[in-house]
Short mmCIF file of C-alpha atoms in Angstrom, two decimals:
data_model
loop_
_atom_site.label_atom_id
_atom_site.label_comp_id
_atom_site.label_asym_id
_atom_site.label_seq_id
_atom_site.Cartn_x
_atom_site.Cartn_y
_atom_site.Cartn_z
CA UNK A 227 -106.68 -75.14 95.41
CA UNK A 228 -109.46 -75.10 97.88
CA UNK A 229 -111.01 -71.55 96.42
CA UNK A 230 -110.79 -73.96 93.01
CA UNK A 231 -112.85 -76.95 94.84
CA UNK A 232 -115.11 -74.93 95.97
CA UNK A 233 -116.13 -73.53 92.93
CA UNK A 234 -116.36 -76.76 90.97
CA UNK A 235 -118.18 -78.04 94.23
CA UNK A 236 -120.91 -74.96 93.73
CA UNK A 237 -121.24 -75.73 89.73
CA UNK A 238 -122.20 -79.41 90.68
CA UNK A 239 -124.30 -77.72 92.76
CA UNK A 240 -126.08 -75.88 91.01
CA UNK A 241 -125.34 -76.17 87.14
CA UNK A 242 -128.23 -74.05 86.01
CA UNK A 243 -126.34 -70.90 87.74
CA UNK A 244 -123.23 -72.10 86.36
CA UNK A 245 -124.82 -72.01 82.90
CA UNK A 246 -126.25 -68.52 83.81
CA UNK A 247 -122.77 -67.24 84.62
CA UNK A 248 -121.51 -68.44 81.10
CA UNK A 249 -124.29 -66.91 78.94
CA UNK A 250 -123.35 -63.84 81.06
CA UNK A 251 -119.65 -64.05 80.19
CA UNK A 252 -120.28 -64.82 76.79
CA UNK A 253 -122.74 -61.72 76.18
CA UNK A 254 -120.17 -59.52 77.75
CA UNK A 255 -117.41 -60.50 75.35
CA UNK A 256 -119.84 -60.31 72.59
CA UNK A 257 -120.74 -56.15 73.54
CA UNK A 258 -116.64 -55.54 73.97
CA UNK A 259 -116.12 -56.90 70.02
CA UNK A 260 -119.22 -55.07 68.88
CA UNK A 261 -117.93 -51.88 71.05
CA UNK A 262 -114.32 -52.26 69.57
CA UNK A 263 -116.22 -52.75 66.08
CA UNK A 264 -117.75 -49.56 66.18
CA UNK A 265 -114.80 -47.36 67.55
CA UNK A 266 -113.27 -48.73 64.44
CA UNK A 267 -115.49 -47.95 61.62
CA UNK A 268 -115.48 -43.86 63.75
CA UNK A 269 -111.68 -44.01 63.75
CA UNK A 270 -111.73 -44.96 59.98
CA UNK A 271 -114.29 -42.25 58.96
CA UNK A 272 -112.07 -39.69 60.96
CA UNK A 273 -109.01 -40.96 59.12
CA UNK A 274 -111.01 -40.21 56.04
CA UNK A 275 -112.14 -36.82 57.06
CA UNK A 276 -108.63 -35.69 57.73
CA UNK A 277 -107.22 -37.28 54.42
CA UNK A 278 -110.18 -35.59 52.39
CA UNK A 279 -111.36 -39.19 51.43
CA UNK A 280 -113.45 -38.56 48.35
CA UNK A 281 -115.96 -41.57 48.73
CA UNK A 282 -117.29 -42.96 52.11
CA UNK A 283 -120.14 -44.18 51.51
CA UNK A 284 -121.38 -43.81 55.12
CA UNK A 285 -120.05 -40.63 55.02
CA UNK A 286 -122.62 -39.16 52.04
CA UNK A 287 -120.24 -39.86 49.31
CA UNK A 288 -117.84 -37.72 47.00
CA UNK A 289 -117.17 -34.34 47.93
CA UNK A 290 -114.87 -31.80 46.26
CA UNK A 291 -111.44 -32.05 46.17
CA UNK A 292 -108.34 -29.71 45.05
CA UNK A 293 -105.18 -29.18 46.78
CA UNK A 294 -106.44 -26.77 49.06
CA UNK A 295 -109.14 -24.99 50.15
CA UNK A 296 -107.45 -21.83 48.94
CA UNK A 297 -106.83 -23.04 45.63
CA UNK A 298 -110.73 -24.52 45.10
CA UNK A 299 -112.06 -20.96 46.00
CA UNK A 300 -109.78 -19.40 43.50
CA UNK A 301 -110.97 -21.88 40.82
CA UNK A 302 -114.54 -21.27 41.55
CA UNK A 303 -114.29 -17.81 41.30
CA UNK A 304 -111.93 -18.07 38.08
CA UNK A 305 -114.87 -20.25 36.85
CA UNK A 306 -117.80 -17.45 37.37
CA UNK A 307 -115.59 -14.60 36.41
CA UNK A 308 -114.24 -16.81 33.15
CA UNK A 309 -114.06 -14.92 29.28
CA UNK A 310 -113.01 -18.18 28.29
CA UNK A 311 -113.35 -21.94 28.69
CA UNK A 312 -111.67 -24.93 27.24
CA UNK A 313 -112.45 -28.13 27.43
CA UNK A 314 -110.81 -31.53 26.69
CA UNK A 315 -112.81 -33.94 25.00
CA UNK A 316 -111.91 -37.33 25.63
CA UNK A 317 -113.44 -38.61 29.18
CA UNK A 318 -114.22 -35.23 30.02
CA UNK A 319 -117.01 -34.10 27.37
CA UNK A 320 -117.71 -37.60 26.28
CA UNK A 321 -117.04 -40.75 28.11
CA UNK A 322 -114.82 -42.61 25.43
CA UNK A 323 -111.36 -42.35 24.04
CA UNK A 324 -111.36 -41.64 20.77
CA UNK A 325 -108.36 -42.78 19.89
CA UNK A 326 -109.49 -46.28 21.69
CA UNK A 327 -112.42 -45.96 20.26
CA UNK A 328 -110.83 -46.27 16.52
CA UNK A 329 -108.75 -48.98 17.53
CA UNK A 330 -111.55 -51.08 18.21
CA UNK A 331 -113.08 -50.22 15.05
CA UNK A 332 -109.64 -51.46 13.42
CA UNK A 333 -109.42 -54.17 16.66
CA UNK A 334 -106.10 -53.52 18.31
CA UNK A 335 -107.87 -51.65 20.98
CA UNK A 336 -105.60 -53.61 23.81
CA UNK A 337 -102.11 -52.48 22.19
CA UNK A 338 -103.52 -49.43 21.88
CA UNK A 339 -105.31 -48.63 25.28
CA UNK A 340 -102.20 -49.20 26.95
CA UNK A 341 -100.60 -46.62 25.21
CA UNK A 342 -103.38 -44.17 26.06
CA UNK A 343 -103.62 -44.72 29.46
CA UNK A 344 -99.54 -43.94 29.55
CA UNK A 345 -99.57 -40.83 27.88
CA UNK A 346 -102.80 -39.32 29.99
CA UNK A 347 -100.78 -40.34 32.61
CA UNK A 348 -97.63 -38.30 31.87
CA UNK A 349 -95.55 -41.27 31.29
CA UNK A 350 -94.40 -40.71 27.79
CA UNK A 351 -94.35 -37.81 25.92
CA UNK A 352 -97.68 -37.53 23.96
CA UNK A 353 -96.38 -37.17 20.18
CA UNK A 354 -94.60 -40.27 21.09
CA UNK A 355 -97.53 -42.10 21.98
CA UNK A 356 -99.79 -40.46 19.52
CA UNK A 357 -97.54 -41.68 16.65
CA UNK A 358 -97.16 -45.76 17.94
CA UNK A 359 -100.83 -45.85 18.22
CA UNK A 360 -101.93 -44.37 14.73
CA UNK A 361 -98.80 -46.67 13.56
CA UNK A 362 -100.33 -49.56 14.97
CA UNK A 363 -103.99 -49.22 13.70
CA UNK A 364 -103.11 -48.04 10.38
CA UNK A 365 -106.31 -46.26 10.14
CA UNK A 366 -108.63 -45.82 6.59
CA UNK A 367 -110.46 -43.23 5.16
CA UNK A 368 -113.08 -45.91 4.84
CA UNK A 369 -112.79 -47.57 8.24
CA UNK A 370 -112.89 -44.21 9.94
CA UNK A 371 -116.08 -43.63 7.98
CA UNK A 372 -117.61 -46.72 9.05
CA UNK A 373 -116.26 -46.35 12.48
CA UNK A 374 -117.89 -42.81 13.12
CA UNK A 375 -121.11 -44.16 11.99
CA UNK A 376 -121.57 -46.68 14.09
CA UNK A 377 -119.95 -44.58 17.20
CA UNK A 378 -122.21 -41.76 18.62
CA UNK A 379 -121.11 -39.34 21.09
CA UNK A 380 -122.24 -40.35 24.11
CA UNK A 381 -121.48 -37.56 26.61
CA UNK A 382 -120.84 -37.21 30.39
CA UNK A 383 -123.64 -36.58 32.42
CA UNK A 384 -124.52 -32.70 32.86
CA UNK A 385 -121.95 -32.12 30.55
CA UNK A 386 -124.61 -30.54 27.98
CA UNK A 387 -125.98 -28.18 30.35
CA UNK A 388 -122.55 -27.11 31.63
CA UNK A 389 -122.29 -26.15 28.31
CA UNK A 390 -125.29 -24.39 27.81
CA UNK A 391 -125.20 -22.77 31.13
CA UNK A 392 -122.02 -21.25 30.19
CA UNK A 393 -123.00 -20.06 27.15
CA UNK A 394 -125.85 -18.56 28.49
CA UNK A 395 -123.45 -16.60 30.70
CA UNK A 396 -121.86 -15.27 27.29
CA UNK A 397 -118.25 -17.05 28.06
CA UNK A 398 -116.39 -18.63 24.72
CA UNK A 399 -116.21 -22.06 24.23
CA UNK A 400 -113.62 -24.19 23.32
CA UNK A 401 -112.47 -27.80 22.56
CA UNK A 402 -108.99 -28.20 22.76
CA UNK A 403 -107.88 -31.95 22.36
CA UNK A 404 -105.14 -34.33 21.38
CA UNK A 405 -107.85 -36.45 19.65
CA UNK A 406 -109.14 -36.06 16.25
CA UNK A 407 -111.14 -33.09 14.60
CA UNK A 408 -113.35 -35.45 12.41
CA UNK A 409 -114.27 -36.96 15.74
CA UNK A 410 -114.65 -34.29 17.35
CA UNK A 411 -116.51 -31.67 15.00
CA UNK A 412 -120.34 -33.85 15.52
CA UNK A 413 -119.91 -33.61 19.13
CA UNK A 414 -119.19 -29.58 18.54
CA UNK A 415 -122.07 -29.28 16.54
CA UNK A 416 -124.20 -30.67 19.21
CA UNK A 417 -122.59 -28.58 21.53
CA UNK A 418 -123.29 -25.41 19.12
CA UNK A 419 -119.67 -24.90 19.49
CA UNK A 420 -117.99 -23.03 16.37
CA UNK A 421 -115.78 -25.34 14.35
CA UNK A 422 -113.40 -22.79 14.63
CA UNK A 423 -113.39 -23.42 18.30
CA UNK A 424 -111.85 -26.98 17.87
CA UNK A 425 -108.17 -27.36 18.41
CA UNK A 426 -107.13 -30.84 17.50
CA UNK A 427 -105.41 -33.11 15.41
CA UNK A 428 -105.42 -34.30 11.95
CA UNK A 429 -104.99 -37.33 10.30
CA UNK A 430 -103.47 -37.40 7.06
CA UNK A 431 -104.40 -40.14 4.02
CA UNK A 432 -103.01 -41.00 0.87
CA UNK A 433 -104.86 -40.67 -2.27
CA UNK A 434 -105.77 -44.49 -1.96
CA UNK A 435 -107.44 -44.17 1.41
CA UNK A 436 -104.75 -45.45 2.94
CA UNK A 437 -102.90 -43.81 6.13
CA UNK A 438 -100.40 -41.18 5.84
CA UNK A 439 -99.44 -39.54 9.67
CA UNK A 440 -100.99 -36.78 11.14
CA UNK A 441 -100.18 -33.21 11.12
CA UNK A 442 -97.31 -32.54 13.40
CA UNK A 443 -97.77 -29.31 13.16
CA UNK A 444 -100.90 -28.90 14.35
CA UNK A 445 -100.14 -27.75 18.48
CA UNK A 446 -102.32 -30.63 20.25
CA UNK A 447 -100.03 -33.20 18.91
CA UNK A 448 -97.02 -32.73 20.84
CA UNK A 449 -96.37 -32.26 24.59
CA UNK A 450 -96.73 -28.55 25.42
CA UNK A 451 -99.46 -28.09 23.07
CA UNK A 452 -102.80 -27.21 24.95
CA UNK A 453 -100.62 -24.29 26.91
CA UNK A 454 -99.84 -23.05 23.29
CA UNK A 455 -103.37 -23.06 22.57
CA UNK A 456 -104.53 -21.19 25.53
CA UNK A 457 -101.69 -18.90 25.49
CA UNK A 458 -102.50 -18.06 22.22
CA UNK A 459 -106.01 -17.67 22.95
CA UNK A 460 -105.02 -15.16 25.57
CA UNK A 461 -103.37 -13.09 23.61
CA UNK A 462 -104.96 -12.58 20.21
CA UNK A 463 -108.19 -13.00 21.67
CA UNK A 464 -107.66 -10.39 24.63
CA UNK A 465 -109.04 -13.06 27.47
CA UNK A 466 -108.02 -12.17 30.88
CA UNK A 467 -109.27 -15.55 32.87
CA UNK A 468 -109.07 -18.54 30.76
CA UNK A 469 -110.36 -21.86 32.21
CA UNK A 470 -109.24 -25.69 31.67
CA UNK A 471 -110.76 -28.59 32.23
CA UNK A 472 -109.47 -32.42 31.64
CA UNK A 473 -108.69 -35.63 32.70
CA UNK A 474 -105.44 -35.81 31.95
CA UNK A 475 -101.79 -34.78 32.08
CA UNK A 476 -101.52 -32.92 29.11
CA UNK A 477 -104.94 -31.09 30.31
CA UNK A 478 -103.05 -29.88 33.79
CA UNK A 479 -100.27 -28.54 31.50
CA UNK A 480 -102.09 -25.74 30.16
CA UNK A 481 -101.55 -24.19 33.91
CA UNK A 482 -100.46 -21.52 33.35
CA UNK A 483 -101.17 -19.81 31.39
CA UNK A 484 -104.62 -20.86 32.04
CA UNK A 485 -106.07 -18.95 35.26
CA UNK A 486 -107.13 -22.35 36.74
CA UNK A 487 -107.31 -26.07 36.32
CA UNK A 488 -110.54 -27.89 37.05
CA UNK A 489 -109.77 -32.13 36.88
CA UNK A 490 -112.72 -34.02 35.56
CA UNK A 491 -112.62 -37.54 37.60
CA UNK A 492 -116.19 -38.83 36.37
CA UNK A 493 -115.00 -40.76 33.78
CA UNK A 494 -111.25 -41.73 34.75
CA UNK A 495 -109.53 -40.38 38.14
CA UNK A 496 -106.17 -40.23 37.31
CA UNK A 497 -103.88 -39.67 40.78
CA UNK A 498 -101.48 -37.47 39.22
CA UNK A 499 -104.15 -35.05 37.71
CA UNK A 500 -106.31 -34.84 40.97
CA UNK A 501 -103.15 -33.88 43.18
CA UNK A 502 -102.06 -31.30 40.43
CA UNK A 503 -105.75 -29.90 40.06
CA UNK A 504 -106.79 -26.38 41.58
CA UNK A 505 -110.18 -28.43 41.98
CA UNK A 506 -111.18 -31.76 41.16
CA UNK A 507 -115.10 -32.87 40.44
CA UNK A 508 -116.54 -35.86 39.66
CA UNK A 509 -119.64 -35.07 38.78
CA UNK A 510 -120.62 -31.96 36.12
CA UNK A 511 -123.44 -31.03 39.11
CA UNK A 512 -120.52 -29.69 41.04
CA UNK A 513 -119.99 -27.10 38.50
CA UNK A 514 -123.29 -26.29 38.32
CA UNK A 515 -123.95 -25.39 41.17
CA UNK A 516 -121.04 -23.05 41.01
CA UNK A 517 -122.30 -21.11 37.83
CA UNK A 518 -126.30 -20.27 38.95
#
């Protein structure tokens, strides 16, 4: 009590000092939250380090991912030593669906893209999904027509000189894709890719223009199929290191018998694909740099 008095006694005293001592007080408190601040944005960026964070921003941004470091080397090097490539089409070559993209032309695209995003996600087996969708748009000869002329390709950046880097380096192309091969042959032709390079599906119509399924036969419309493909590939073709790339579940299938899986994130980054990919890139420069 009298320590007490005699401090109250001193700030009547002398209040400016008193002040003094506050401002003092105050500043310290402020340098402890800023200090406490900045050990926690560190902390976070090591977190991120450790966890192979693919986008800090204060850390420079995305960086490549794959399940190890092991398994990115090996992908690289299947990459620059490939005979063969194959390439999904759908947000990997070009940024669009083209499924989706139909089904705005015929506009369910909401029914529709839900059922897309399930099947790239493993969820349901792809004929399954394959066969609701083209059930629910009920797709023309006409309104396809129509459709493709008013939708372009529009591809994913770098994508055309991966292509033409590649080809420079005298490896086969191919598209392999559960979309559709009247989609997909103007983006091949752009790509100077063969049309007999295109493994996809089919869509059947009546002789009134009307819909009529899709070839079930064809290998890209069932679960399983893109393996087939590269198996067979493999062995009529005589290729000893066959690449995939993709976005989606169906894509990470074809390993094996594909030498390597490469995930394509820059359009979509699908969880399930980037922890099943030998290497993961979101950006085409990435690959690039791996085939000068």
């Amino acid at each position: 009590a009298p320590l007490r008095l005699a401090s109250q006694k001193r700030a009547r005293r002398c209040p400016a000092a008193s002040a003094r001592e506050m401002a003092v007080q105050a500043e310290r408190s402020r340098r402890l939250r800023s200090s406490a601040l900045a050990w926690g944005v560190v902390g976070v960026a090591m977190l991120c380090v450790a966890m192979h964070c693919s986008e800090v921003a204060f850390l420079g941004g995305a960086k490549d991912e794959g399940m190890s470091p092991e398994s990115i080397a090996m992908a690289k090097t299947a990459l620059q030593e490939a005979d063969a490539v194959c390439f999904d089409v759908d947000s990997t070559v070009v940024e669009t669906e083209g499924i989706d993209l139909l089904a705005a032309c015929f506009g369910v695209y909401e029914e529709v893209a839900n059922l897309t995003s399930n099947a790239m996600n493993g969820n349901i087996k792809f004929q399954d999904a394959l066969a609701a969708r083209l059930d629910i748009m009920q797709p023309t000869v006409e309104g396809v027509a129509k459709c493709l002329e008013k939708e372009k390709p529009k591809f994913t950046p770098g994508m055309k000189q991966v292509m033409a880097r590649l080809q420079e380096r005298g490896v086969e192309l191919y598209l392999v894709s559960g979309g559709f091969t009247l989609m997909i042959e103007p983006i091949a032709e752009i790509l100077k890719i063969p049309k007999e390079n295109i493994y996809a599906n089919k869509l059947l119509f009546a002789g009134d223009g009307s819909y009529n399924g899709f070839d079930r036969d064809a290998p890209t419309s069932k679960s399983g199929g893109k393996p087939a493909v590269v198996a067979m590939l493999k062995k009529s073709k005589g290729y000893n290191t066959v690449v995939m790339f993709g976005d989606g579940a169906t894509d990470m299938d074809a390993r094996p018998p594909a030498t390597a899986f490469i995930g394509y994130g820059g359009v979509q980054v699908r969880d399930k694909v980037k922890a099943g990919s030998d290497w993961f890139v979101t950006s085409w420069k990435q690959v690039l740099k791996v085939l000068k």
